[in-house]
Amino acid sequence: MTNHIPWWQSGTIYQIYPRSFQDSNGDGVGDLPGIIQRLPYLQWLGVDALWLSPIYPSPMADFGYDVADYTNVDPLFGSLDDLDQLVRETHARGMRLILDLVPNHTSDEHPWFVQARATRENPYRDWYIWRDPAPDGGPPNNWLSHFGGPAWTLDPATGQYYLHLFDPKQPDLNWRNPEVRQAIYEVMRFWFARGVDGFRIDVIWMLIKHPELPDNPLDPDWTPAAKPQNRLQRIYDQHQPEVHEIIREMRCVADEFPERVLIGEIYLPIEQLVSYYGSKLDEVHLPYNFNLLKLKDWHASAVRDLVEHYERALPAGAWPNWVLGNHDQPRLATRVGQAAARLGQMLLLTLRGTPTIYYGDELGMENVPIPAEQIVDPQGIRAPGWGRDPERTPMQWDDSLGAGFTTGIPWLPLAADYARRNVALQREGNRSLLTLTRRLLELRRSHAALSVGRYSTCPTANQDVFAYLRSDGTTQLLVLLNFDSQPVSLDMSSHGAEGDILVSSLMDREGSLDLASLNLRPHEGLVVALR
Ligand code: NOJ
C-alpha cells in the first residue's frame, strides 16, 4: 500500500436535489427525512458521498440558492435535528455528506441585506455591492444577470443600485469586506463541527469582482442561438486574480478539520479551471470539471482529445474529477440519447478521477417538458427556453401514482415514462442501466486500478472507439468504448492474446475475449482485465 488515499479521491459522489429526491410528508417536495429513508438505496448502489443542493431557510426564489440563514434548515426540508440524523446515518452506512455553500450571494431576505438596505450608513451596507446610478439614472455598468436582464436593481429608498449576478432576490456579497469573509468562514466551521464532510461551493469563480466594475465587452462569438445574457464577455465580473486568496482562506478553514473536502463550481476552460487547485494545491481539492458535461460533439475523438487535454493540464499532484449531469444542465440521456448514455456512464465511472453522478442519471432519466404555466425556475421565467426545471423532476422510484416520490402533488410534473423507468423495475432487470451503474461502482471498489490507478490512452485503428488503460501495480484494465451506432471490429492483440471481460455496458457478456479479433456492438463498452 502506498500513501493514504483520501475518500474524496477513491470515492464516487452522488448529487441529490433535495426537493426532488423523496418526499416524506406528502407536501409534494422532497425533504431530509425522505433522504434518510432512501439511504439503504444509496448504500446498495455503492456511492461514497452525497452532495445535497441547499437545504437552508430560503424564500426559494432560486430554490434554495437564495439563502436567508446559513446555519439552519428550511422547515420545508425538515429541521437541524433531521440534518444531524442524516449526518449520523450517512456515516453509519460508510458514506459522507457534502453540503452546498452559497457564498457569492444571500437572499434579499437575509438579515444582513435587510440591514444593508435600511440606510446608507448601516454597518452592513458595505457587506453588499452598492453604486450610484449612472448619469442617466440607469444601472452603474452594463453587466448582465446570469438569469437574464441587468445585474443591478435600484433600491428606491436609498437611491443606489445593488449588484446581483443572479436574481434580484440574490444580492451579491462584497468579498472585499473582511467581515463578510469571516462570517462565511464561521458558517463553514458551524457545519464542519456538526460532522459535515465538505462543501460544494456555488459559483466560486465569481466571488470577487474587478474593483472598478468596468463594463464587460461584447462577445464577438455570441450568436442569437446562445443565451441572451451571454452576449457579453464576462471578464470583469468573474475569475479575478484576487479570488485565489479567498479560496486559500477557505481551504485553511477546511484544514482545521480532518479529511474535509472543498469542491468548487467552476465553468471555465481547462487552463483556467486548473488554476483553482492553487499553485501549491492549497485551494479547492476538486475544481468541478464540467468539460465533458458541456461537450457538444459526443464522439470518440472529441472525448479522447478532451480527456488527454485535461490530463495534461492537471498540475502535478492534482486529483482529477468528472461530471456528466447536474441540476443546471440538460440530462445526459436527453443530450446524447439512451444508448449513448449507458456508454457515458461507463466512461464516467472508469476515467481517472472522482466521478459525480446526478440523481436519476443511473436510471437514464430524461428532461421532462414543462408546460409554460408550470415553469418555476427563475432562469426559465426570465430567459424563455433556458429553464432548468426539466432536469429537476422527481426521482422515479416505482410505478405507483406519485412514482414512490410523494403521496401528494409533486412540485414539478413527473416524467411521462416513470412507470417504465424506475428504480423498482431496474433493480430487477439484469441488463438495466441501474444494474450497470451498480456493477461499475462495485468494480471501482474492488479494483484500485479503476478508482485510483494510472490512466493512459490506447491508440486504436478505429476512430469511433475510445480505448484506455487503467492500471496499478497489480492489475491492468483495458476500457473500450464504441461511440458509433455501428458494430466495429478491432485488433488489440498488442495487449496480449486474451483478456477477461469484467463488464459489458450491455450487461450480457462476461468471460474471456480474443484480443486479436474483438467485436463491439453499437454503443457497446467493455472493461477487460488483461492477463
Ligand atoms: C449555480 C447553481 O448551481 C445554480 O442552480 C444557481 O442558480 C446559481 N449558482 C446561483 O446560485
Coordinates of C-alpha atoms and ligand atoms in Angstrom, one line a residue:
M1 CA 0.0 0.0 0.0
T2 CA 1.2 3.5 -0.8
N3 CA 0.2 6.7 0.9
H4 CA -3.2 7.2 2.5
I5 CA -5.7 7.9 -0.2
P6 CA -8.5 10.3 0.9
W7 CA -12.1 9.2 0.5
W8 CA -12.9 12.0 -2.0
Q9 CA -10.3 10.6 -4.4
S10 CA -11.2 7.0 -4.4
G11 CA -15.0 7.5 -3.9
T12 CA -17.9 8.4 -6.1
I13 CA -20.2 11.4 -5.3
Y14 CA -23.9 11.4 -5.8
Q15 CA -25.8 14.7 -6.2
I16 CA -29.2 14.9 -4.6
Y17 CA -31.5 17.8 -5.5
P18 CA -33.4 17.6 -2.2
R19 CA -36.7 19.0 -3.5
S20 CA -36.9 16.1 -5.9
F21 CA -35.5 13.0 -4.2
Q22 CA -38.0 11.8 -1.6
D23 CA -41.0 13.5 0.0
S24 CA -41.8 12.1 3.5
N25 CA -44.8 14.2 4.4
G26 CA -47.0 14.4 1.3
D27 CA -46.4 18.1 0.5
G28 CA -45.0 17.3 -2.9
V29 CA -41.5 18.5 -2.0
G30 CA -38.6 16.2 -1.1
D31 CA -37.1 16.6 2.4
L32 CA -34.4 15.3 4.7
P33 CA -36.4 12.6 6.4
G34 CA -37.1 11.4 2.8
I35 CA -33.4 11.2 2.1
I36 CA -32.8 9.3 5.3
Q37 CA -35.4 6.8 4.2
R38 CA -33.5 6.3 0.9
L39 CA -30.1 5.8 2.4
P40 CA -30.3 2.0 2.1
Y41 CA -30.8 2.5 -1.7
L42 CA -27.7 4.7 -1.9
Q43 CA -25.6 2.3 0.1
W44 CA -26.9 -0.6 -2.1
L45 CA -26.0 1.4 -5.2
G46 CA -22.5 1.8 -3.9
V47 CA -21.8 5.6 -3.9
D48 CA -19.5 7.0 -1.3
A49 CA -20.6 10.6 -0.7
L50 CA -23.9 12.5 -1.0
W51 CA -23.9 16.2 -2.0
L52 CA -27.1 18.0 -1.2
S53 CA -28.1 21.1 -3.1
P54 CA -29.1 23.8 -0.5
I55 CA -31.3 22.9 2.4
Y56 CA -31.1 26.2 4.3
P57 CA -34.0 28.6 5.1
S58 CA -34.9 30.4 1.9
P59 CA -37.7 32.3 0.2
M60 CA -36.9 29.8 -2.6
A61 CA -36.7 32.4 -5.3
D62 CA -33.9 30.2 -6.7
F63 CA -34.9 27.0 -4.9
G64 CA -32.5 27.4 -2.0
Y65 CA -29.6 29.1 -3.8
D66 CA -31.0 32.3 -2.1
V67 CA -30.1 31.7 1.5
A68 CA -31.8 33.6 4.3
D69 CA -30.0 31.8 7.1
Y70 CA -26.8 29.9 6.6
T71 CA -26.9 27.9 9.8
N72 CA -30.3 26.3 9.9
V73 CA -32.6 24.1 7.8
D74 CA -35.7 25.3 6.0
P75 CA -38.8 23.8 7.5
L76 CA -39.8 22.6 4.1
F77 CA -36.9 20.2 4.3
G78 CA -37.1 19.4 8.0
S79 CA -35.0 20.6 11.0
L80 CA -31.5 20.8 12.2
D81 CA -32.2 17.6 14.1
D82 CA -33.0 15.9 10.9
L83 CA -29.8 17.1 9.4
D84 CA -27.8 15.8 12.4
Q85 CA -29.6 12.5 12.0
L86 CA -28.8 12.4 8.3
V87 CA -25.1 13.0 9.1
R88 CA -25.1 10.2 11.6
E89 CA -26.9 7.7 9.5
T90 CA -24.9 8.5 6.3
H91 CA -21.7 8.0 8.3
A92 CA -23.1 4.8 9.9
R93 CA -23.6 3.4 6.4
G94 CA -20.0 4.3 5.4
M95 CA -20.9 7.3 3.3
R96 CA -20.0 11.0 3.6
L97 CA -22.2 14.1 3.4
I98 CA -21.4 17.2 1.5
L99 CA -23.5 20.4 1.7
D100 CA -23.8 23.2 -0.7
L101 CA -22.2 26.5 0.4
V102 CA -23.6 29.6 -1.4
P103 CA -21.1 32.4 -0.5
N104 CA -21.4 34.7 -3.6
H105 CA -24.9 36.0 -2.6
T106 CA -27.5 35.8 0.0
S107 CA -31.3 36.1 -0.2
D108 CA -32.5 39.7 -0.1
E109 CA -34.4 38.5 2.9
H110 CA -31.2 37.6 4.8
P111 CA -30.9 39.8 7.9
W112 CA -27.6 41.1 6.6
F113 CA -29.2 42.5 3.5
V114 CA -32.3 43.8 5.4
Q115 CA -29.8 45.8 7.4
A116 CA -27.7 46.8 4.4
R117 CA -30.6 48.3 2.6
A118 CA -32.0 50.1 5.7
T119 CA -29.8 53.2 5.3
R120 CA -26.6 54.1 3.5
E121 CA -24.9 54.4 6.9
N122 CA -25.9 51.0 8.2
P123 CA -22.8 48.9 9.3
Y124 CA -24.0 46.1 7.0
R125 CA -24.2 48.4 3.9
D126 CA -20.7 47.5 2.8
W127 CA -21.4 43.8 3.0
Y128 CA -23.0 44.1 -0.4
I129 CA -22.1 46.0 -3.6
W130 CA -23.8 49.3 -4.0
R131 CA -23.2 52.0 -6.6
D132 CA -24.9 55.3 -7.5
P133 CA -27.0 55.3 -10.7
A134 CA -25.3 56.2 -14.0
P135 CA -25.8 59.9 -15.0
D136 CA -28.9 58.9 -17.0
G137 CA -30.3 57.2 -13.9
G138 CA -29.7 53.7 -15.3
P139 CA -27.5 50.9 -13.8
P140 CA -23.9 51.7 -13.0
N141 CA -22.5 49.4 -15.7
N142 CA -23.6 47.0 -18.4
W143 CA -23.3 43.7 -16.5
L144 CA -26.0 41.1 -17.1
S145 CA -27.6 38.7 -14.7
H146 CA -27.0 35.0 -15.5
F147 CA -30.7 34.7 -15.4
G148 CA -31.3 37.5 -17.9
G149 CA -31.7 41.3 -17.6
P150 CA -29.4 43.7 -15.9
A151 CA -27.3 42.6 -12.9
W152 CA -28.3 45.7 -11.0
T153 CA -31.5 46.7 -9.2
L154 CA -32.3 50.1 -7.9
D155 CA -33.2 50.3 -4.2
P156 CA -35.5 53.4 -4.3
A157 CA -35.4 54.1 -0.6
T158 CA -31.6 54.6 -0.5
G159 CA -31.2 55.7 -4.1
Q160 CA -28.5 53.3 -5.1
Y161 CA -28.3 50.1 -7.2
Y162 CA -27.1 46.8 -5.7
L163 CA -25.4 44.1 -7.7
H164 CA -26.8 40.7 -8.3
L165 CA -25.2 38.3 -10.7
F166 CA -28.3 36.1 -10.5
D167 CA -31.8 37.0 -9.5
P168 CA -32.7 40.5 -8.0
K169 CA -33.6 38.4 -4.9
Q170 CA -29.9 37.3 -4.7
P171 CA -27.8 40.3 -3.9
D172 CA -24.0 39.7 -4.2
L173 CA -21.9 39.9 -1.1
N174 CA -18.9 42.1 -1.1
W175 CA -15.9 39.8 -0.6
R176 CA -13.6 42.7 -0.4
N177 CA -15.0 43.3 3.1
P178 CA -13.1 41.2 5.7
E179 CA -16.2 40.9 7.9
V180 CA -18.0 39.1 5.1
R181 CA -15.2 36.6 4.8
Q182 CA -15.1 35.9 8.5
A183 CA -18.9 35.5 8.6
I184 CA -18.8 32.9 5.9
Y185 CA -15.8 31.1 7.4
E186 CA -17.8 30.8 10.6
V187 CA -20.6 29.2 8.7
M188 CA -18.2 26.6 7.3
R189 CA -17.0 25.9 10.9
F190 CA -20.5 25.6 12.1
W191 CA -21.3 22.7 9.7
F192 CA -17.9 21.1 9.9
A193 CA -18.3 20.9 13.7
R194 CA -21.6 19.1 13.1
G195 CA -19.8 16.4 11.1
V196 CA -20.4 17.6 7.6
D197 CA -17.6 16.2 5.4
G198 CA -17.3 19.0 2.9
F199 CA -18.8 21.7 0.7
R200 CA -19.6 22.1 -2.9
I201 CA -19.1 25.8 -3.3
D202 CA -21.5 27.7 -5.5
V203 CA -20.1 29.9 -8.3
I204 CA -16.8 30.1 -6.5
W205 CA -15.1 31.7 -9.5
M206 CA -17.4 34.7 -9.3
L207 CA -16.8 35.6 -5.7
I208 CA -14.8 38.8 -6.3
K209 CA -15.3 41.4 -9.0
H210 CA -12.9 43.9 -10.6
P211 CA -12.6 46.7 -8.1
E212 CA -13.6 49.4 -10.6
L213 CA -16.6 47.4 -12.0
P214 CA -15.8 48.3 -15.7
D215 CA -18.3 47.5 -18.5
N216 CA -17.9 44.0 -19.9
P217 CA -17.1 44.0 -23.7
L218 CA -19.4 42.4 -26.3
D219 CA -18.6 38.8 -27.0
P220 CA -17.8 38.7 -30.8
D221 CA -18.6 34.9 -30.9
W222 CA -22.1 35.3 -29.4
T223 CA -25.0 34.3 -31.7
P224 CA -28.7 34.5 -31.0
A225 CA -28.8 30.7 -30.6
A226 CA -26.9 31.3 -27.3
K227 CA -28.4 32.7 -24.1
P228 CA -29.1 36.4 -24.4
Q229 CA -27.4 37.1 -21.1
N230 CA -24.2 35.6 -22.6
R231 CA -23.7 38.3 -25.2
L232 CA -21.1 40.0 -23.0
Q233 CA -17.7 38.5 -22.3
R234 CA -17.6 38.0 -18.5
I235 CA -14.1 39.4 -18.0
Y236 CA -14.7 41.8 -15.1
D237 CA -17.4 40.0 -13.0
Q238 CA -15.7 36.6 -12.6
H239 CA -12.3 34.8 -12.4
Q240 CA -10.4 37.8 -10.9
P241 CA -6.9 37.2 -9.6
E242 CA -7.9 38.0 -6.0
V243 CA -10.3 35.1 -5.9
H244 CA -7.5 32.7 -5.2
E245 CA -6.6 34.4 -1.9
I246 CA -10.2 33.9 -0.7
I247 CA -10.1 30.2 -1.7
R248 CA -6.9 29.7 0.1
E249 CA -8.5 31.1 3.2
M250 CA -11.5 28.8 2.8
R251 CA -9.0 25.9 2.4
C252 CA -7.4 26.9 5.7
V253 CA -10.8 26.7 7.4
A254 CA -11.4 23.2 5.9
D255 CA -8.0 22.1 7.1
E256 CA -8.8 22.9 10.7
F257 CA -10.9 19.7 10.5
P258 CA -9.7 16.2 9.4
E259 CA -10.4 14.8 5.9
R260 CA -12.8 17.5 4.7
V261 CA -13.3 18.3 1.0
L262 CA -13.9 21.5 -0.9
I263 CA -15.3 21.3 -4.4
G264 CA -15.6 24.4 -6.5
E265 CA -18.4 25.0 -9.0
I266 CA -16.4 26.5 -11.9
Y267 CA -17.4 26.8 -15.6
L268 CA -14.1 27.8 -17.2
P269 CA -11.9 26.4 -20.0
I270 CA -9.4 23.8 -18.8
E271 CA -6.3 26.0 -18.4
Q272 CA -8.2 28.5 -16.2
L273 CA -10.1 25.7 -14.4
V274 CA -7.0 24.0 -13.1
S275 CA -5.7 27.2 -11.6
Y276 CA -8.3 26.6 -8.8
Y277 CA -6.3 23.7 -7.4
G278 CA -4.0 26.5 -6.2
S279 CA -0.3 27.0 -7.1
K280 CA 0.6 24.9 -4.0
L281 CA -2.5 22.7 -4.2
D282 CA -3.8 24.9 -1.5
E283 CA -7.2 25.9 -2.9
V284 CA -10.2 23.6 -3.7
H285 CA -9.5 19.8 -3.7
L286 CA -11.7 19.4 -6.7
P287 CA -12.5 22.2 -9.1
Y288 CA -15.5 20.7 -10.8
N289 CA -14.7 19.7 -14.3
F290 CA -17.7 20.3 -16.5
N291 CA -15.9 20.0 -19.8
L292 CA -17.5 16.6 -20.6
L293 CA -20.9 17.8 -19.5
K294 CA -20.6 20.8 -21.9
L295 CA -19.1 18.8 -24.8
K296 CA -21.2 19.4 -27.9
D297 CA -19.5 16.8 -30.0
W298 CA -20.2 13.4 -28.4
H299 CA -17.8 11.4 -30.4
A300 CA -14.9 9.2 -29.5
S301 CA -12.2 11.5 -30.9
A302 CA -13.7 14.6 -29.2
V303 CA -13.9 12.8 -25.8
R304 CA -10.4 11.4 -26.2
D305 CA -9.0 14.8 -27.0
L306 CA -10.7 16.3 -24.0
V307 CA -9.5 13.6 -21.6
E308 CA -6.0 14.0 -22.9
H309 CA -6.1 17.7 -22.7
Y310 CA -7.4 17.7 -19.2
E311 CA -4.9 15.0 -18.0
R312 CA -2.0 17.1 -19.5
A313 CA -3.2 20.3 -17.9
L314 CA -3.5 19.0 -14.4
P315 CA -0.9 20.3 -12.1
A316 CA 1.5 17.8 -10.5
G317 CA -0.3 16.0 -7.7
A318 CA -3.8 17.4 -8.5
W319 CA -6.6 14.9 -8.5
P320 CA -9.0 14.9 -11.5
N321 CA -12.8 14.7 -11.5
W322 CA -15.6 14.2 -14.0
V323 CA -19.2 15.2 -14.2
L324 CA -21.9 14.2 -16.7
G325 CA -25.0 15.8 -15.1
N326 CA -26.3 18.4 -12.6
H327 CA -29.3 20.4 -11.7
D328 CA -28.4 23.2 -14.1
Q329 CA -27.8 21.3 -17.4
P330 CA -30.0 19.2 -19.6
R331 CA -30.0 15.5 -18.6
L332 CA -27.3 13.2 -20.1
A333 CA -29.9 10.8 -21.7
T334 CA -31.6 13.8 -23.4
R335 CA -28.3 15.2 -24.6
V336 CA -26.9 12.1 -26.1
G337 CA -29.7 9.5 -26.2
Q338 CA -30.3 6.4 -24.1
A339 CA -27.8 4.1 -25.9
A340 CA -25.0 6.6 -25.7
A341 CA -25.9 7.5 -22.1
R342 CA -25.1 3.9 -21.0
L343 CA -21.7 4.3 -22.6
G344 CA -21.4 7.7 -20.9
Q345 CA -22.0 6.1 -17.5
M346 CA -19.2 3.6 -18.2
L347 CA -16.9 6.4 -19.3
L348 CA -17.7 8.5 -16.2
L349 CA -17.1 5.5 -13.9
T350 CA -13.9 4.3 -15.5
L351 CA -11.9 7.5 -16.2
R352 CA -9.3 8.6 -13.7
G353 CA -10.8 11.0 -11.2
T354 CA -13.7 11.4 -8.8
P355 CA -17.0 10.9 -10.6
T356 CA -20.2 12.7 -9.7
I357 CA -23.5 11.1 -10.6
Y358 CA -26.6 13.3 -10.8
Y359 CA -29.6 11.6 -9.1
G360 CA -31.7 9.7 -11.7
D361 CA -28.9 9.5 -14.3
E362 CA -28.4 5.9 -13.0
L363 CA -31.9 5.2 -14.5
G364 CA -31.5 7.2 -17.7
M365 CA -34.0 9.9 -16.5
E366 CA -34.7 12.4 -19.3
N367 CA -35.6 16.1 -19.4
V368 CA -39.3 16.4 -18.7
P369 CA -41.1 19.0 -20.9
I370 CA -42.7 21.6 -18.5
P371 CA -45.9 23.3 -19.7
A372 CA -45.4 27.1 -19.7
E373 CA -47.8 27.7 -16.8
Q374 CA -45.8 25.2 -14.6
I375 CA -42.3 26.8 -15.2
V376 CA -40.9 27.8 -11.8
D377 CA -37.2 28.2 -12.4
P378 CA -36.2 31.9 -12.3
Q379 CA -33.9 31.4 -15.3
G380 CA -36.8 29.7 -17.2
I381 CA -39.0 32.7 -16.4
R382 CA -36.5 35.4 -17.4
A383 CA -34.9 33.7 -20.3
P384 CA -37.6 31.7 -22.0
G385 CA -36.3 28.4 -23.4
W386 CA -33.4 28.2 -20.9
G387 CA -35.3 26.9 -17.9
R388 CA -33.8 24.2 -15.7
D389 CA -37.0 22.6 -14.4
P390 CA -36.8 19.8 -17.0
E391 CA -33.7 18.3 -15.3
R392 CA -35.1 18.7 -11.8
T393 CA -38.2 16.5 -11.8
P394 CA -38.9 13.9 -9.1
M395 CA -36.9 10.8 -8.7
Q396 CA -38.7 7.8 -10.2
W397 CA -38.8 5.1 -7.6
D398 CA -41.7 2.9 -8.7
D399 CA -44.8 2.8 -10.9
S400 CA -47.3 4.0 -8.2
L401 CA -49.3 7.2 -8.5
G402 CA -46.6 9.6 -7.2
A403 CA -43.7 7.4 -8.5
G404 CA -42.8 6.5 -4.9
F405 CA -41.6 10.1 -4.6
T406 CA -44.7 11.6 -3.0
T407 CA -48.2 10.8 -1.9
G408 CA -49.2 14.4 -2.7
I409 CA -48.9 16.5 -5.8
P410 CA -45.3 16.7 -6.9
W411 CA -43.8 20.3 -7.1
L412 CA -42.7 19.6 -10.7
P413 CA -44.5 17.1 -13.0
L414 CA -43.3 13.5 -13.1
A415 CA -41.8 12.2 -16.3
A416 CA -44.3 10.6 -18.6
D417 CA -42.2 7.4 -18.6
Y418 CA -41.9 6.9 -14.9
A419 CA -44.0 3.7 -14.8
R420 CA -41.5 2.2 -17.3
R421 CA -38.3 3.8 -16.0
N422 CA -37.9 3.5 -12.2
V423 CA -35.8 2.0 -9.5
A424 CA -38.1 -0.9 -8.7
L425 CA -38.1 -2.2 -12.2
Q426 CA -34.4 -1.5 -12.9
R427 CA -33.3 -3.2 -9.7
E428 CA -34.9 -6.4 -11.1
G429 CA -33.5 -6.0 -14.6
N430 CA -30.2 -7.8 -15.1
R431 CA -29.4 -5.5 -18.0
S432 CA -30.7 -2.2 -16.8
L433 CA -28.7 1.0 -16.6
L434 CA -29.1 0.9 -12.8
T435 CA -27.7 -2.6 -12.7
L436 CA -24.8 -1.5 -14.9
T437 CA -24.1 1.5 -12.7
R438 CA -24.1 -0.6 -9.6
R439 CA -21.7 -3.1 -11.3
L440 CA -19.3 -0.3 -12.4
L441 CA -19.3 1.1 -8.8
E442 CA -18.6 -2.4 -7.5
L443 CA -15.7 -2.7 -9.9
R444 CA -14.3 0.7 -8.8
R445 CA -14.4 -0.5 -5.2
S446 CA -12.8 -3.9 -5.9
H447 CA -10.1 -2.6 -8.4
A448 CA -7.8 0.1 -7.2
A449 CA -6.6 0.3 -10.8
L450 CA -10.0 1.9 -11.6
S451 CA -10.6 4.1 -8.6
V452 CA -7.1 5.4 -8.1
G453 CA -4.9 3.9 -10.8
R454 CA -3.0 5.4 -13.7
Y455 CA -4.5 6.4 -17.0
S456 CA -3.1 6.1 -20.5
T457 CA -4.8 6.3 -23.9
C458 CA -4.5 3.3 -26.2
P459 CA -4.3 4.1 -29.9
T460 CA -6.8 2.1 -31.9
A461 CA -7.3 1.7 -35.7
N462 CA -10.9 2.8 -35.4
Q463 CA -11.8 6.5 -35.0
D464 CA -15.1 5.6 -33.3
V465 CA -13.5 3.7 -30.4
F466 CA -12.0 5.4 -27.4
A467 CA -9.7 3.0 -25.6
Y468 CA -7.6 3.4 -22.5
L469 CA -5.8 1.5 -19.8
R470 CA -6.3 1.9 -16.1
S471 CA -3.6 0.3 -14.1
D472 CA -1.9 -0.1 -10.7
G473 CA 0.9 -2.3 -9.5
T474 CA -1.1 -5.5 -9.9
T475 CA -3.9 -5.0 -12.4
Q476 CA -4.2 -3.7 -15.9
L477 CA -7.7 -2.9 -17.2
L478 CA -8.5 -2.1 -20.8
V479 CA -11.6 0.1 -21.4
L480 CA -13.0 0.0 -24.9
L481 CA -15.9 2.4 -25.8
N482 CA -17.6 2.2 -29.1
F483 CA -19.2 5.7 -29.7
D484 CA -20.7 4.7 -33.0
S485 CA -24.1 3.2 -33.8
Q486 CA -22.5 0.6 -36.0
P487 CA -20.6 -2.5 -34.8
V488 CA -16.8 -2.4 -35.0
S489 CA -14.0 -5.0 -35.1
L490 CA -10.7 -4.4 -33.5
D491 CA -7.3 -5.9 -33.1
M492 CA -6.0 -5.1 -29.6
S493 CA -3.5 -8.0 -29.5
S494 CA -0.6 -5.7 -28.7
H495 CA -2.1 -6.0 -25.1
G496 CA -2.0 -9.9 -25.1
A497 CA -3.8 -12.7 -26.8
E498 CA -6.7 -12.8 -24.5
G499 CA -8.4 -10.8 -21.8
D500 CA -11.4 -11.3 -19.4
I501 CA -14.5 -9.2 -19.8
L502 CA -15.4 -7.8 -16.4
V503 CA -18.5 -5.9 -17.7
S504 CA -20.1 -5.0 -21.0
S505 CA -22.2 -1.9 -21.0
L506 CA -25.0 -4.1 -22.5
M507 CA -24.7 -6.4 -19.4
D508 CA -25.0 -9.5 -21.4
R509 CA -21.5 -11.0 -21.7
E510 CA -18.6 -11.8 -19.4
G511 CA -15.6 -14.2 -19.7
S512 CA -12.6 -14.5 -22.0
L513 CA -12.1 -12.3 -25.0
D514 CA -9.9 -12.8 -28.0
L515 CA -8.0 -9.6 -28.2
A516 CA -6.8 -10.1 -31.8
S517 CA -10.3 -10.0 -33.2
L518 CA -12.8 -8.5 -30.9
N519 CA -16.1 -7.1 -31.8
L520 CA -18.0 -4.2 -30.2
R521 CA -21.7 -3.8 -30.8
P522 CA -23.3 -0.3 -31.4
H523 CA -22.6 1.9 -28.4
E524 CA -21.0 -1.1 -26.5
G525 CA -18.3 -0.5 -23.9
L526 CA -16.2 -3.2 -22.3
V527 CA -14.0 -3.3 -19.2
V528 CA -11.4 -6.0 -19.9
A529 CA -8.9 -7.4 -17.4
L530 CA -5.6 -8.0 -19.2
R531 CA -3.8 -11.2 -18.3
Ligands
NOJ1 C1 -25.1 27.8 -9.5 C2 -26.2 26.8 -9.1 O1 -25.8 25.5 -9.4 C3 -27.5 27.3 -9.7 O2 -28.5 26.3 -9.6 C4 -27.8 28.6 -9.1 O3 -29.0 29.1 -9.8 C5 -26.7 29.6 -9.3 N1 -25.4 29.1 -9.0 C6 -26.9 30.8 -8.3 O4 -26.7 30.4 -7.0

